[in-house]
CSV table of C-alpha atoms and ligand atoms in Angstrom, one decimal:
chain,number,residue,atom,x,y,z
A,1,MET,CA,-20.1,30.5,14.0
A,2,ALA,CA,-22.6,27.7,15.3
A,3,THR,CA,-22.9,27.0,19.0
A,4,THR,CA,-21.2,23.4,19.3
A,5,ALA,CA,-21.0,20.7,22.1
A,6,ALA,CA,-18.4,18.1,21.8
A,7,VAL,CA,-19.2,14.8,21.3
A,8,GLN,CA,-17.7,11.2,21.2
A,9,PRO,CA,-15.4,11.0,17.9
A,10,HIS,CA,-16.4,8.3,15.9
A,11,VAL,CA,-14.7,7.6,12.4
A,12,LEU,CA,-15.9,5.6,9.7
A,13,VAL,CA,-13.0,4.1,7.6
A,14,PHE,CA,-14.0,3.1,4.0
A,15,PRO,CA,-11.2,1.1,2.2
A,16,LEU,CA,-10.9,-0.7,-1.0
A,17,PRO,CA,-11.4,-4.3,-0.6
A,18,ALA,CA,-7.8,-5.3,-1.4
A,19,GLN,CA,-5.1,-6.6,0.9
A,20,GLY,CA,-2.8,-3.8,0.7
A,21,HIS,CA,-5.6,-1.2,1.2
A,22,VAL,CA,-7.0,-3.0,4.3
A,23,ASN,CA,-3.9,-3.7,5.9
A,24,SER,CA,-2.8,-0.1,5.9
A,25,MET,CA,-6.2,1.4,6.9
A,26,LEU,CA,-7.0,-1.2,9.5
A,27,LYS,CA,-3.4,-0.4,11.1
A,28,LEU,CA,-4.5,3.3,10.9
A,29,SER,CA,-7.7,2.4,12.6
A,30,GLU,CA,-5.8,0.6,15.3
A,31,LEU,CA,-3.7,3.9,15.9
A,32,LEU,CA,-7.0,5.8,16.4
A,33,CYS,CA,-8.5,3.4,18.6
A,34,ILE,CA,-5.5,3.5,20.8
A,35,SER,CA,-6.3,7.3,21.0
A,36,ASP,CA,-9.5,7.0,22.2
A,37,ILE,CA,-11.5,7.4,18.9
A,38,HIS,CA,-14.2,5.0,18.0
A,39,VAL,CA,-13.8,3.4,14.6
A,40,THR,CA,-16.3,1.6,12.3
A,41,PHE,CA,-14.2,-0.4,9.4
A,42,LEU,CA,-16.3,-0.8,6.5
A,43,VAL,CA,-15.5,-3.8,4.1
A,44,THR,CA,-17.1,-6.0,1.5
A,45,GLY,CA,-18.6,-9.4,2.7
A,46,PRO,CA,-15.8,-11.5,1.4
A,47,THR,CA,-13.3,-9.0,2.8
A,48,HIS,CA,-15.0,-9.2,6.3
A,49,GLY,CA,-15.1,-13.0,6.2
A,50,SER,CA,-11.3,-13.5,5.4
A,51,LEU,CA,-10.5,-10.9,8.0
A,52,LEU,CA,-12.4,-13.1,10.6
A,53,ALA,CA,-11.0,-16.2,9.2
A,54,HIS,CA,-7.3,-15.3,8.9
A,55,SER,CA,-6.5,-12.1,10.7
A,56,ASP,CA,-6.6,-11.5,14.5
A,57,VAL,CA,-9.1,-8.7,14.1
A,58,GLY,CA,-11.6,-10.4,16.2
A,59,SER,CA,-9.3,-10.9,19.0
A,60,ARG,CA,-7.4,-7.8,19.3
A,61,ARG,CA,-7.1,-5.2,22.1
A,62,PHE,CA,-9.5,-2.6,20.3
A,63,GLY,CA,-11.8,-3.0,23.2
A,64,GLU,CA,-15.2,-1.5,22.9
A,65,LYS,CA,-13.8,1.1,20.3
A,66,PHE,CA,-13.9,-0.9,17.1
A,67,LEU,CA,-16.6,-2.3,14.9
A,68,LEU,CA,-16.2,-4.5,11.9
A,69,GLU,CA,-19.0,-3.8,9.4
A,70,LYS,CA,-20.1,-5.1,6.2
A,71,LEU,CA,-21.3,-3.8,2.9
A,72,PRO,CA,-24.0,-5.5,1.3
A,73,ASP,CA,-23.5,-8.3,-1.4
A,74,GLY,CA,-22.8,-7.3,-5.2
A,75,ILE,CA,-19.9,-5.7,-5.1
A,76,TYR,CA,-17.4,-7.3,-7.7
A,77,GLN,CA,-13.8,-8.1,-6.5
A,78,ASP,CA,-12.2,-10.6,-8.5
A,79,ASN,CA,-9.5,-9.6,-10.9
A,80,LEU,CA,-8.5,-6.6,-9.4
A,81,HIS,CA,-5.0,-6.8,-11.2
A,82,THR,CA,-6.9,-6.0,-14.4
A,83,LEU,CA,-7.8,-2.7,-15.8
A,84,ASP,CA,-11.6,-4.1,-16.2
A,85,GLY,CA,-11.9,-6.0,-12.9
A,86,PHE,CA,-10.5,-2.9,-11.1
A,87,MET,CA,-13.0,-0.7,-12.8
A,88,GLU,CA,-15.7,-3.1,-12.1
A,89,ASN,CA,-14.9,-3.1,-8.5
A,90,LEU,CA,-15.1,0.9,-8.5
A,91,ASN,CA,-18.3,0.7,-10.6
A,92,THR,CA,-20.0,-1.8,-8.0
A,93,LEU,CA,-18.6,0.1,-5.0
A,94,GLU,CA,-20.6,3.3,-6.3
A,95,THR,CA,-23.7,1.5,-7.0
A,96,VAL,CA,-23.9,-0.6,-4.1
A,97,GLY,CA,-22.0,1.4,-1.7
A,98,ARG,CA,-23.4,5.0,-2.1
A,99,PRO,CA,-27.1,4.1,-1.0
A,100,PHE,CA,-25.7,1.8,1.7
A,101,LEU,CA,-23.2,4.8,3.1
A,102,LYS,CA,-26.2,7.2,2.9
A,103,GLU,CA,-28.5,4.9,5.0
A,104,TYR,CA,-25.5,4.3,7.3
A,105,LEU,CA,-24.4,8.2,7.8
A,106,GLY,CA,-28.1,8.9,7.9
A,107,GLY,CA,-28.4,6.9,11.2
A,108,GLY,CA,-30.5,3.9,9.5
A,109,ARG,CA,-28.2,1.1,10.7
A,110,ARG,CA,-26.1,3.0,13.4
A,111,ARG,CA,-25.5,1.2,16.6
A,112,TRP,CA,-23.2,3.5,17.8
A,113,PRO,CA,-22.6,6.9,18.5
A,114,PRO,CA,-23.1,8.9,15.4
A,115,VAL,CA,-20.4,9.3,12.8
A,116,THR,CA,-18.3,12.6,13.2
A,117,CYS,CA,-15.8,11.9,10.3
A,118,VAL,CA,-15.1,9.7,7.2
A,119,ILE,CA,-11.7,8.5,6.6
A,120,THR,CA,-11.9,7.2,2.9
A,121,ASP,CA,-9.6,5.3,0.5
A,122,GLY,CA,-8.1,7.7,-1.9
A,123,ALA,CA,-10.0,5.8,-4.7
A,124,LEU,CA,-13.3,6.6,-3.3
A,125,VAL,CA,-13.0,10.2,-2.7
A,126,SER,CA,-16.2,11.5,-4.7
A,127,LEU,CA,-18.2,8.8,-3.4
A,128,ALA,CA,-17.2,9.4,0.3
A,129,VAL,CA,-17.1,13.1,0.1
A,130,ASP,CA,-20.4,13.6,-1.7
A,131,VAL,CA,-22.2,11.4,0.9
A,132,ALA,CA,-20.5,12.7,3.9
A,133,GLU,CA,-21.5,16.4,2.8
A,134,GLU,CA,-25.4,15.5,2.7
A,135,PHE,CA,-24.8,15.1,6.1
A,136,LYS,CA,-22.5,17.9,6.9
A,137,LEU,CA,-19.6,15.5,7.9
A,138,PRO,CA,-16.0,16.2,7.2
A,139,THR,CA,-14.0,13.7,5.4
A,140,ILE,CA,-10.1,12.8,5.3
A,141,VAL,CA,-8.6,10.9,2.7
A,142,CYS,CA,-6.2,8.1,3.4
A,143,GLN,CA,-3.8,7.7,0.2
A,144,THR,CA,-2.7,3.9,0.6
A,145,ILE,CA,-0.3,4.3,-2.5
A,146,SER,CA,3.2,6.2,-2.3
A,147,VAL,CA,3.3,10.1,-1.9
A,148,ALA,CA,5.2,10.0,-5.4
A,149,ALA,CA,2.7,8.0,-7.1
A,150,PHE,CA,0.1,10.1,-5.8
A,151,TRP,CA,1.9,13.1,-7.3
A,152,CYS,CA,2.2,11.5,-10.7
A,153,PHE,CA,-1.4,11.1,-10.8
A,154,VAL,CA,-2.0,14.8,-9.8
A,155,CYS,CA,0.3,16.0,-12.5
A,156,THR,CA,-1.4,13.9,-15.4
A,157,PRO,CA,-3.3,17.0,-16.7
A,158,ASP,CA,0.2,18.8,-17.0
A,159,LEU,CA,1.5,15.8,-18.8
A,160,ILE,CA,-1.5,15.6,-21.2
A,161,GLN,CA,-0.7,19.5,-22.1
A,162,SER,CA,2.7,19.1,-22.7
A,163,GLY,CA,2.1,16.1,-25.3
A,164,GLU,CA,3.9,13.5,-22.9
A,165,LEU,CA,0.5,11.9,-22.6
A,166,PRO,CA,-1.0,9.9,-24.2
A,167,ILE,CA,1.9,7.8,-24.7
A,168,LYS,CA,2.6,7.3,-28.5
A,169,GLY,CA,5.1,4.6,-28.9
A,170,ASN,CA,8.3,2.9,-27.2
A,171,GLU,CA,8.8,6.0,-25.1
A,172,MET,CA,9.2,4.4,-21.6
A,173,ASP,CA,12.8,5.9,-21.2
A,174,LEU,CA,11.7,9.5,-21.9
A,175,ALA,CA,12.0,11.8,-18.8
A,176,THR,CA,8.5,13.3,-17.8
A,177,ARG,CA,7.7,16.8,-16.4
A,178,VAL,CA,6.0,15.7,-13.2
A,179,LYS,CA,6.8,18.8,-11.1
A,180,GLY,CA,9.6,18.2,-8.7
A,181,MET,CA,10.4,14.8,-9.8
A,182,GLU,CA,11.8,15.9,-13.4
A,183,HIS,CA,15.4,14.6,-12.8
A,184,PHE,CA,14.4,11.0,-12.1
A,185,ILE,CA,11.0,10.0,-13.3
A,186,ARG,CA,10.5,8.4,-16.8
A,187,LEU,CA,7.4,7.9,-18.8
A,188,GLY,CA,7.8,4.1,-17.8
A,189,ASP,CA,8.2,5.1,-14.1
A,190,LEU,CA,4.5,6.5,-14.2
A,191,PRO,CA,2.1,4.5,-12.3
A,192,SER,CA,0.8,1.9,-14.7
A,193,PHE,CA,-2.8,3.2,-14.9
A,194,CYS,CA,-1.5,6.5,-16.0
A,195,GLN,CA,0.7,5.0,-19.2
A,196,VAL,CA,-2.3,5.3,-21.3
A,197,GLN,CA,-2.7,5.2,-25.2
A,198,ASN,CA,-6.0,6.6,-24.9
A,199,LEU,CA,-7.1,9.1,-22.6
A,200,GLU,CA,-10.6,8.1,-22.5
A,201,THR,CA,-9.5,4.7,-20.9
A,202,PRO,CA,-12.3,4.6,-18.1
A,203,ILE,CA,-9.7,3.3,-15.2
A,204,PHE,CA,-7.2,6.2,-16.2
A,205,LYS,CA,-10.0,8.8,-16.1
A,206,ALA,CA,-11.5,7.6,-13.1
A,207,LEU,CA,-8.3,7.4,-10.8
A,208,VAL,CA,-7.2,11.0,-12.2
A,209,LYS,CA,-10.4,12.2,-11.1
A,210,GLU,CA,-10.3,10.6,-7.7
A,211,LYS,CA,-6.7,11.8,-6.9
A,212,LEU,CA,-7.7,15.2,-8.1
A,213,GLN,CA,-10.9,15.0,-5.7
A,214,THR,CA,-8.5,14.8,-2.8
A,215,ALA,CA,-8.5,18.2,-2.6
A,216,ARG,CA,-12.2,18.3,-1.5
A,217,ALA,CA,-11.5,16.7,1.7
A,218,ARG,CA,-10.3,18.3,5.0
A,219,GLY,CA,-7.0,16.5,4.8
A,220,VAL,CA,-5.0,13.9,3.3
A,221,ILE,CA,-3.1,11.0,5.1
A,222,PHE,CA,-0.1,9.1,4.0
A,223,ASN,CA,1.4,6.1,4.8
A,224,ALA,CA,4.7,7.7,4.6
A,225,PHE,CA,7.1,9.8,6.6
A,226,GLU,CA,8.5,13.2,6.1
A,227,GLU,CA,12.3,12.4,6.1
A,228,LEU,CA,11.5,9.9,3.1
A,229,ASP,CA,9.4,12.0,0.9
A,230,GLU,CA,10.2,15.4,1.9
A,231,PRO,CA,10.5,17.3,-1.5
A,232,ILE,CA,7.6,15.5,-3.0
A,233,LEU,CA,5.5,16.2,0.2
A,234,ALA,CA,6.1,19.9,-0.2
A,235,GLN,CA,4.7,19.7,-3.9
A,236,VAL,CA,1.7,17.7,-2.6
A,237,ARG,CA,1.3,20.6,0.1
A,238,THR,CA,0.6,23.2,-2.7
A,239,MET,CA,-2.5,21.4,-3.4
A,240,CYS,CA,-3.4,19.8,-0.3
A,241,PRO,CA,-1.9,21.8,2.6
A,242,ASN,CA,-3.2,19.8,5.4
A,243,THR,CA,-1.5,16.6,4.9
A,244,TYR,CA,-0.5,13.8,7.7
A,245,PRO,CA,2.1,11.6,6.8
A,246,ILE,CA,2.1,9.2,9.7
A,247,GLY,CA,3.7,6.2,8.4
A,248,PRO,CA,5.2,3.7,8.2
A,249,VAL,CA,2.0,2.8,10.1
A,250,HIS,CA,3.0,-0.9,11.0
A,251,ALA,CA,5.9,0.5,12.5
A,252,HIS,CA,4.0,3.2,14.2
A,253,LEU,CA,1.6,0.8,15.8
A,254,LYS,CA,4.5,-1.3,16.8
A,255,ALA,CA,5.9,1.5,18.6
A,256,ARG,CA,2.7,2.8,20.3
A,257,LEU,CA,2.2,-1.1,21.3
A,258,GLY,CA,5.7,-1.4,22.8
A,259,THR,CA,7.1,-4.9,22.5
A,260,ASN,CA,3.8,-6.7,21.4
A,261,PRO,CA,4.2,-8.9,18.4
A,262,PRO,CA,2.7,-7.5,15.1
A,263,SER,CA,-1.0,-7.8,14.5
A,264,SER,CA,-2.2,-9.6,11.6
A,265,ASN,CA,-4.3,-8.1,9.1
A,266,SER,CA,-3.9,-11.1,6.7
A,267,LEU,CA,-6.8,-12.0,4.2
A,268,ARG,CA,-5.1,-15.3,3.7
A,269,GLU,CA,-4.0,-18.0,5.9
A,270,GLU,CA,-0.3,-17.7,6.9
A,271,ASP,CA,2.1,-20.4,6.8
A,272,ARG,CA,4.5,-19.8,9.8
A,273,SER,CA,6.6,-22.8,9.0
A,274,CYS,CA,9.1,-20.6,7.1
A,275,LEU,CA,9.8,-18.9,10.4
A,276,SER,CA,11.2,-22.0,11.7
A,277,TRP,CA,13.0,-22.5,8.5
A,278,LEU,CA,14.7,-19.1,8.8
A,279,GLU,CA,16.1,-19.9,12.2
A,280,ASN,CA,18.2,-22.5,10.5
A,281,GLN,CA,19.8,-20.2,7.8
A,282,PRO,CA,22.7,-17.9,8.5
A,283,GLU,CA,22.7,-14.3,9.2
A,284,LYS,CA,21.5,-12.2,6.1
A,285,SER,CA,21.9,-15.2,3.6
A,286,VAL,CA,18.2,-15.4,2.4
A,287,ILE,CA,16.4,-13.6,-0.3
A,288,TYR,CA,12.9,-13.5,0.3
A,289,VAL,CA,10.6,-13.5,-2.7
A,290,SER,CA,7.0,-12.3,-3.0
A,291,PHE,CA,4.9,-10.4,-5.3
A,292,GLY,CA,2.1,-9.4,-2.9
A,293,SER,CA,-1.5,-10.4,-3.1
A,294,LEU,CA,-2.7,-9.1,-6.6
A,295,ALA,CA,0.2,-9.5,-9.2
A,296,VAL,CA,0.1,-12.1,-11.7
A,297,VAL,CA,3.1,-13.4,-13.8
A,298,THR,CA,3.2,-16.0,-16.6
A,299,ARG,CA,4.2,-19.3,-16.5
A,300,GLU,CA,7.4,-18.2,-18.7
A,301,GLN,CA,8.2,-15.5,-16.3
A,302,LEU,CA,7.9,-17.8,-13.3
A,303,LEU,CA,10.4,-20.2,-15.0
A,304,GLU,CA,12.7,-17.5,-15.5
A,305,ILE,CA,12.5,-16.3,-12.0
A,306,CYS,CA,13.0,-20.0,-10.7
A,307,HIS,CA,16.0,-20.3,-13.0
A,308,GLY,CA,17.3,-17.1,-11.9
A,309,LEU,CA,17.2,-18.0,-8.3
A,310,VAL,CA,18.6,-21.3,-8.5
A,311,ASN,CA,21.5,-20.2,-10.8
A,312,SER,CA,22.5,-17.2,-8.1
A,313,GLY,CA,23.4,-19.9,-5.3
A,314,GLN,CA,21.5,-18.0,-2.8
A,315,ARG,CA,19.2,-19.4,-0.3
A,316,PHE,CA,15.5,-18.1,-0.9
A,317,LEU,CA,12.1,-18.0,0.6
A,318,TRP,CA,9.7,-17.7,-1.9
A,319,VAL,CA,5.9,-17.0,-1.4
A,320,LEU,CA,4.1,-18.7,-4.5
A,321,ARG,CA,0.4,-17.9,-4.0
A,322,PRO,CA,-2.0,-20.2,-5.6
A,323,ASP,CA,-3.0,-17.7,-8.1
A,324,LEU,CA,0.3,-16.1,-9.0
A,325,VAL,CA,0.3,-17.6,-12.5
A,326,ALA,CA,-2.4,-15.9,-14.3
A,327,GLY,CA,-5.5,-18.5,-15.3
A,328,GLU,CA,-3.8,-21.1,-13.2
A,329,ASN,CA,-4.5,-22.1,-9.7
A,330,GLY,CA,-1.6,-24.0,-8.2
A,331,GLY,CA,-0.4,-27.1,-9.8
A,332,ASN,CA,3.0,-28.6,-10.3
A,333,TRP,CA,5.0,-25.9,-12.4
A,334,ALA,CA,8.7,-26.7,-11.1
A,335,PRO,CA,10.7,-28.6,-13.9
A,336,ALA,CA,12.6,-31.5,-12.9
A,337,GLU,CA,16.2,-29.8,-13.6
A,338,LEU,CA,15.2,-27.3,-11.0
A,339,GLU,CA,13.9,-29.4,-8.3
A,340,GLU,CA,17.2,-30.2,-6.8
A,341,GLY,CA,18.4,-26.5,-6.5
A,342,VAL,CA,15.0,-25.5,-5.1
A,343,LYS,CA,15.1,-28.2,-2.5
A,344,ALA,CA,18.7,-27.7,-1.5
A,345,ARG,CA,18.4,-23.9,-1.0
A,346,GLY,CA,14.8,-23.0,-1.2
A,347,TYR,CA,11.7,-22.9,0.8
A,348,ILE,CA,8.2,-22.2,-0.8
A,349,VAL,CA,5.2,-21.2,1.1
A,350,ARG,CA,1.6,-20.0,-0.3
A,351,TRP,CA,1.5,-17.0,2.0
A,352,ALA,CA,4.1,-15.7,4.7
A,353,PRO,CA,3.9,-13.5,7.9
A,354,GLN,CA,5.5,-11.0,5.7
A,355,GLU,CA,6.2,-8.5,8.5
A,356,ALA,CA,8.0,-11.2,10.7
A,357,VAL,CA,10.0,-12.5,7.6
A,358,LEU,CA,11.4,-9.2,6.8
A,359,GLU,CA,12.4,-8.4,10.2
A,360,HIS,CA,14.2,-11.9,10.7
A,361,ARG,CA,18.0,-11.8,11.2
A,362,SER,CA,18.4,-14.2,8.3
A,363,VAL,CA,16.9,-12.3,5.7
A,364,GLY,CA,19.2,-10.2,3.7
A,365,GLY,CA,17.3,-8.9,0.5
A,366,PHE,CA,13.7,-8.5,-0.9
A,367,PHE,CA,12.6,-9.6,-4.5
A,368,THR,CA,9.4,-7.6,-4.5
A,369,HIS,CA,6.7,-6.3,-6.8
A,370,SER,CA,7.2,-3.1,-5.1
A,371,GLY,CA,3.7,-2.7,-3.7
A,372,TRP,CA,3.7,0.1,-1.3
A,373,ASN,CA,3.2,-1.8,1.9
A,374,SER,CA,5.9,-4.4,0.9
A,375,THR,CA,8.1,-1.5,0.0
A,376,LEU,CA,7.6,0.3,3.6
A,377,GLU,CA,7.9,-3.1,5.4
A,378,SER,CA,11.2,-3.6,3.7
A,379,ILE,CA,12.3,0.3,4.5
A,380,VAL,CA,11.5,-0.5,8.1
A,381,ALA,CA,13.3,-3.8,8.6
A,382,GLY,CA,16.6,-2.4,6.6
A,383,VAL,CA,16.3,-5.1,3.9
A,384,PRO,CA,17.6,-3.9,0.4
A,385,MET,CA,15.2,-4.5,-2.7
A,386,ILE,CA,15.2,-6.1,-6.1
A,387,CYS,CA,12.0,-4.6,-7.5
A,388,ARG,CA,10.0,-6.1,-10.3
A,389,PRO,CA,6.9,-3.8,-10.5
A,390,CYS,CA,3.8,-5.3,-12.3
A,391,LEU,CA,1.0,-2.8,-11.6
A,392,GLY,CA,-0.4,0.5,-10.0
A,393,ASP,CA,2.1,2.7,-8.1
A,394,GLN,CA,4.8,-0.3,-8.3
A,395,ASN,CA,6.4,1.3,-11.3
A,396,THR,CA,6.9,4.6,-9.6
A,397,ASN,CA,8.0,2.9,-6.1
A,398,SER,CA,10.8,0.7,-7.9
A,399,ARG,CA,12.1,4.0,-9.5
A,400,MET,CA,12.4,5.8,-5.9
A,401,VAL,CA,14.1,2.6,-4.4
A,402,GLU,CA,16.8,2.7,-7.0
A,403,ALA,CA,17.1,6.3,-8.2
A,404,VAL,CA,16.2,8.1,-5.0
A,405,TRP,CA,16.5,6.2,-1.8
A,406,LYS,CA,19.5,4.1,-3.4
A,407,ILE,CA,18.5,0.9,-1.6
A,408,GLY,CA,18.1,-1.5,-4.3
A,409,LEU,CA,17.6,-2.2,-7.8
A,410,ASP,CA,14.8,-1.6,-10.2
A,411,MET,CA,14.1,-4.6,-12.5
A,412,LYS,CA,11.6,-2.8,-14.8
A,413,GLY,CA,13.5,-3.6,-17.9
A,414,GLY,CA,12.4,-7.3,-18.1
A,415,TRP,CA,13.0,-10.5,-16.1
A,416,ASP,CA,15.0,-13.0,-17.9
A,417,ARG,CA,16.7,-15.7,-15.8
A,418,VAL,CA,20.3,-13.9,-16.3
A,419,THR,CA,19.0,-10.6,-15.0
A,420,VAL,CA,17.2,-12.1,-12.1
A,421,GLU,CA,20.6,-14.1,-11.4
A,422,ASN,CA,22.8,-11.0,-11.4
A,423,MET,CA,20.5,-8.9,-9.7
A,424,VAL,CA,20.4,-11.3,-6.7
A,425,ARG,CA,24.0,-11.7,-6.7
A,426,ASP,CA,24.5,-8.0,-6.6
A,427,VAL,CA,22.2,-7.5,-3.7
A,428,MET,CA,23.3,-10.4,-1.7
A,429,GLU,CA,26.9,-10.6,-2.6
A,430,LYS,CA,28.7,-7.9,-4.8
A,431,ARG,CA,27.0,-4.6,-3.9
A,432,LYS,CA,25.7,-6.1,-0.3
A,433,ASP,CA,27.5,-3.6,2.0
A,434,GLU,CA,26.7,-0.4,0.0
A,435,PHE,CA,23.0,-1.5,0.0
A,436,LEU,CA,22.8,-2.6,3.6
A,437,LYS,CA,24.6,0.6,4.6
A,438,ARG,CA,21.9,2.7,3.0
A,439,SER,CA,19.1,0.7,4.0
A,440,GLU,CA,19.9,0.7,7.5
A,441,GLU,CA,20.2,4.4,7.5
A,442,ILE,CA,16.7,4.9,6.0
A,443,ALA,CA,15.1,2.3,8.6
A,444,LYS,CA,16.9,4.5,11.3
A,445,LEU,CA,14.9,7.5,10.0
A,446,ALA,CA,12.0,5.5,9.8
A,447,GLY,CA,12.2,4.6,13.5
A,448,LYS,CA,13.0,7.8,14.5
A,449,ALA,CA,9.7,9.3,12.5
A,450,VAL,CA,7.5,7.0,14.7
A,451,GLY,CA,9.1,7.1,17.8
A,452,GLU,CA,8.2,9.8,20.5
A,453,GLY,CA,8.7,13.2,19.1
A,454,GLY,CA,9.3,12.2,15.6
A,455,SER,CA,7.5,13.4,12.5
A,456,SER,CA,4.9,10.8,12.2
A,457,CYS,CA,4.3,10.7,15.7
A,458,SER,CA,3.6,14.5,15.7
A,459,ASN,CA,1.4,14.3,12.7
A,460,LEU,CA,-0.6,11.5,14.0
A,461,ARG,CA,-1.1,13.6,17.1
A,462,ARG,CA,-2.3,16.5,14.7
A,463,LEU,CA,-4.8,13.8,13.0
A,464,VAL,CA,-6.1,12.8,16.2
A,465,ASP,CA,-6.7,16.4,17.5
A,466,ASP,CA,-8.2,17.7,14.4
A,467,ILE,CA,-10.7,14.4,14.6
A,468,ARG,CA,-11.5,15.2,18.0
A,469,SER,CA,-12.2,18.9,17.1
A,470,MET,CA,-14.5,17.8,14.2
A,471,ALA,CA,-16.7,15.9,16.9
A,472,VAL,CA,-18.8,18.5,17.6
A,473,SER,CA,-22.8,18.8,17.3
A,474,PRO,CA,-23.8,20.7,15.2
A,475,MET,CA,-20.7,20.7,12.6
A,476,LYS,CA,-18.6,23.9,13.3
A,477,THR,CA,-17.4,24.6,9.6
A,478,ASP,CA,-14.6,27.2,10.3
A,479,LEU,CA,-12.2,24.7,12.5
A,480,LEU,CA,-10.2,23.4,9.9
A,481,PRO,CA,-8.1,24.8,6.9
A,482,GLN,CA,-10.1,24.1,3.7
A,483,MET,CA,-8.0,23.1,0.5
A,484,ASP,CA,-8.3,24.8,-2.6
A,485,VAL,CA,-10.4,22.6,-4.9
A,486,CYS,CA,-8.3,21.8,-8.4
B,501,UDP,N1,1.8,-9.9,2.6
B,501,UDP,C1,1.8,-11.2,3.4
B,501,UDP,N2,2.3,-12.3,3.1
B,501,UDP,C2,2.6,-12.5,2.0
B,501,UDP,C3,2.7,-11.6,0.9
B,501,UDP,C4,2.1,-10.4,1.1
B,501,UDP,O1,1.4,-10.9,4.7
B,501,UDP,O2,3.0,-13.7,1.9
B,501,UDP,C5,1.4,-8.7,2.9
B,501,UDP,C6,2.4,-7.7,2.9
B,501,UDP,O3,3.0,-7.7,4.2
B,501,UDP,C7,1.7,-6.4,2.7
B,501,UDP,C8,0.7,-6.8,1.9
B,501,UDP,O4,0.3,-8.1,1.9
B,501,UDP,O5,1.4,-5.8,3.9
B,501,UDP,C9,0.7,-6.6,0.3
B,501,UDP,O6,0.5,-5.3,0.0
B,501,UDP,P1,1.4,-4.5,-0.9
B,501,UDP,O7,1.0,-3.1,-0.8
B,501,UDP,O8,2.8,-4.8,-0.7
B,501,UDP,O9,1.0,-5.4,-2.3
B,501,UDP,P2,-0.5,-5.7,-3.0
B,501,UDP,O10,-0.6,-6.9,-2.5
B,501,UDP,O11,-1.5,-4.5,-2.4
B,501,UDP,O12,0.0,-5.7,-4.5
């Protein structure tokens, strides 16, 4: 055993440059800063600019403990909703990010105490672990997707062996043998990147590899809580014994900061006028509609949604991002026959302060794309969901909402206007009490998990202790459990 001396713990946090990843990893960073750990948050130039322009990261109470750092130019980050765009993003993060990370961890650009631990996004594990190992630094992975989706990725080699993958035709309703999830997961519920007809698809190979590489790290953080995902976490622990479910991180941070309003990690300008509109609506009367930061729809789908919302007769608050319709940027889309219905009961914004919207007393339902942050924000607020997944882990999350947690409906089958209308009526009227009761029960569990003595609170404490114990010079290699590499 080496002789060691404790040094100031300093974590380098390395997220993918997308809203959902940045949001949750920034909340994690703030939780670490509150626990007296220094954090350098490493993002691309455009993300750096957007954070300074639209979030309150610059004015937050991180004190001296937080540094926002920029990667060099040249990292592709357009069209992240497409397979090619996502792959190009990962490729350029590798070519530009790897040399930068080496220089950074080697001390070339360091303005602070030396980095003692790297926390990497779950999609960048090989890069981060390879470089960190060169400098004898430990790495912890932060999975920003759901535990269920992570486990589906990890089980894909089994699905290939059993012949379920590649998908051969229209088999989306067939049950799959994802360990521990056999009784409710179908092929159509696998993360979209796993639903391949060709096993050589680059993004499929890359993401499965990254998920399996998680086992090389010292531990894995989940934005989840034990009580929500207990059986699947038990499966995950057979591969990664050292897991830290510390979520929902936004609720955890709020619990730590007391009554302070939520901090904003937005990469876009929030239109807060919708909060005033909500003030004038009756309790639990509004369905909030948003498809996150990346999902796109066709013009035809947009019209079906609009018809369905208007025909449901419910009040709605709708986030219509200018880039929501693929290939178009804003523009006039609402047909004349819908204008009256939209004006009478709807309110449209380009980007909303979502956490505050979901917690508003007027909101009674969330029509969502089932992004993981959105799902957790709805769970914490006790708001039932209508789920229309578009990509990534959203397929799996929407299935969990309907079949496991029973806090909403999964619209995976399609989104014609009649389905939209019927589901909105179900969640807002016909089955309102059933969904609300269940959502409130789960919201209570989430609140308990992040409260003093709760599971996420204890897991965060353990994470902080482990990061502190890693902050020694030279590195003590025998302090923490090593995982079995798959
Ligand atoms: N969000 C927001 N305003 C909006 C829409 C979304 O602040 O109008 C936030 C939302 O609160 C969430 C994040 O953007 O934290 C979206 O992340 P998610 O994982 O749900 O979906 P993604 O954008 O990654 O598909």
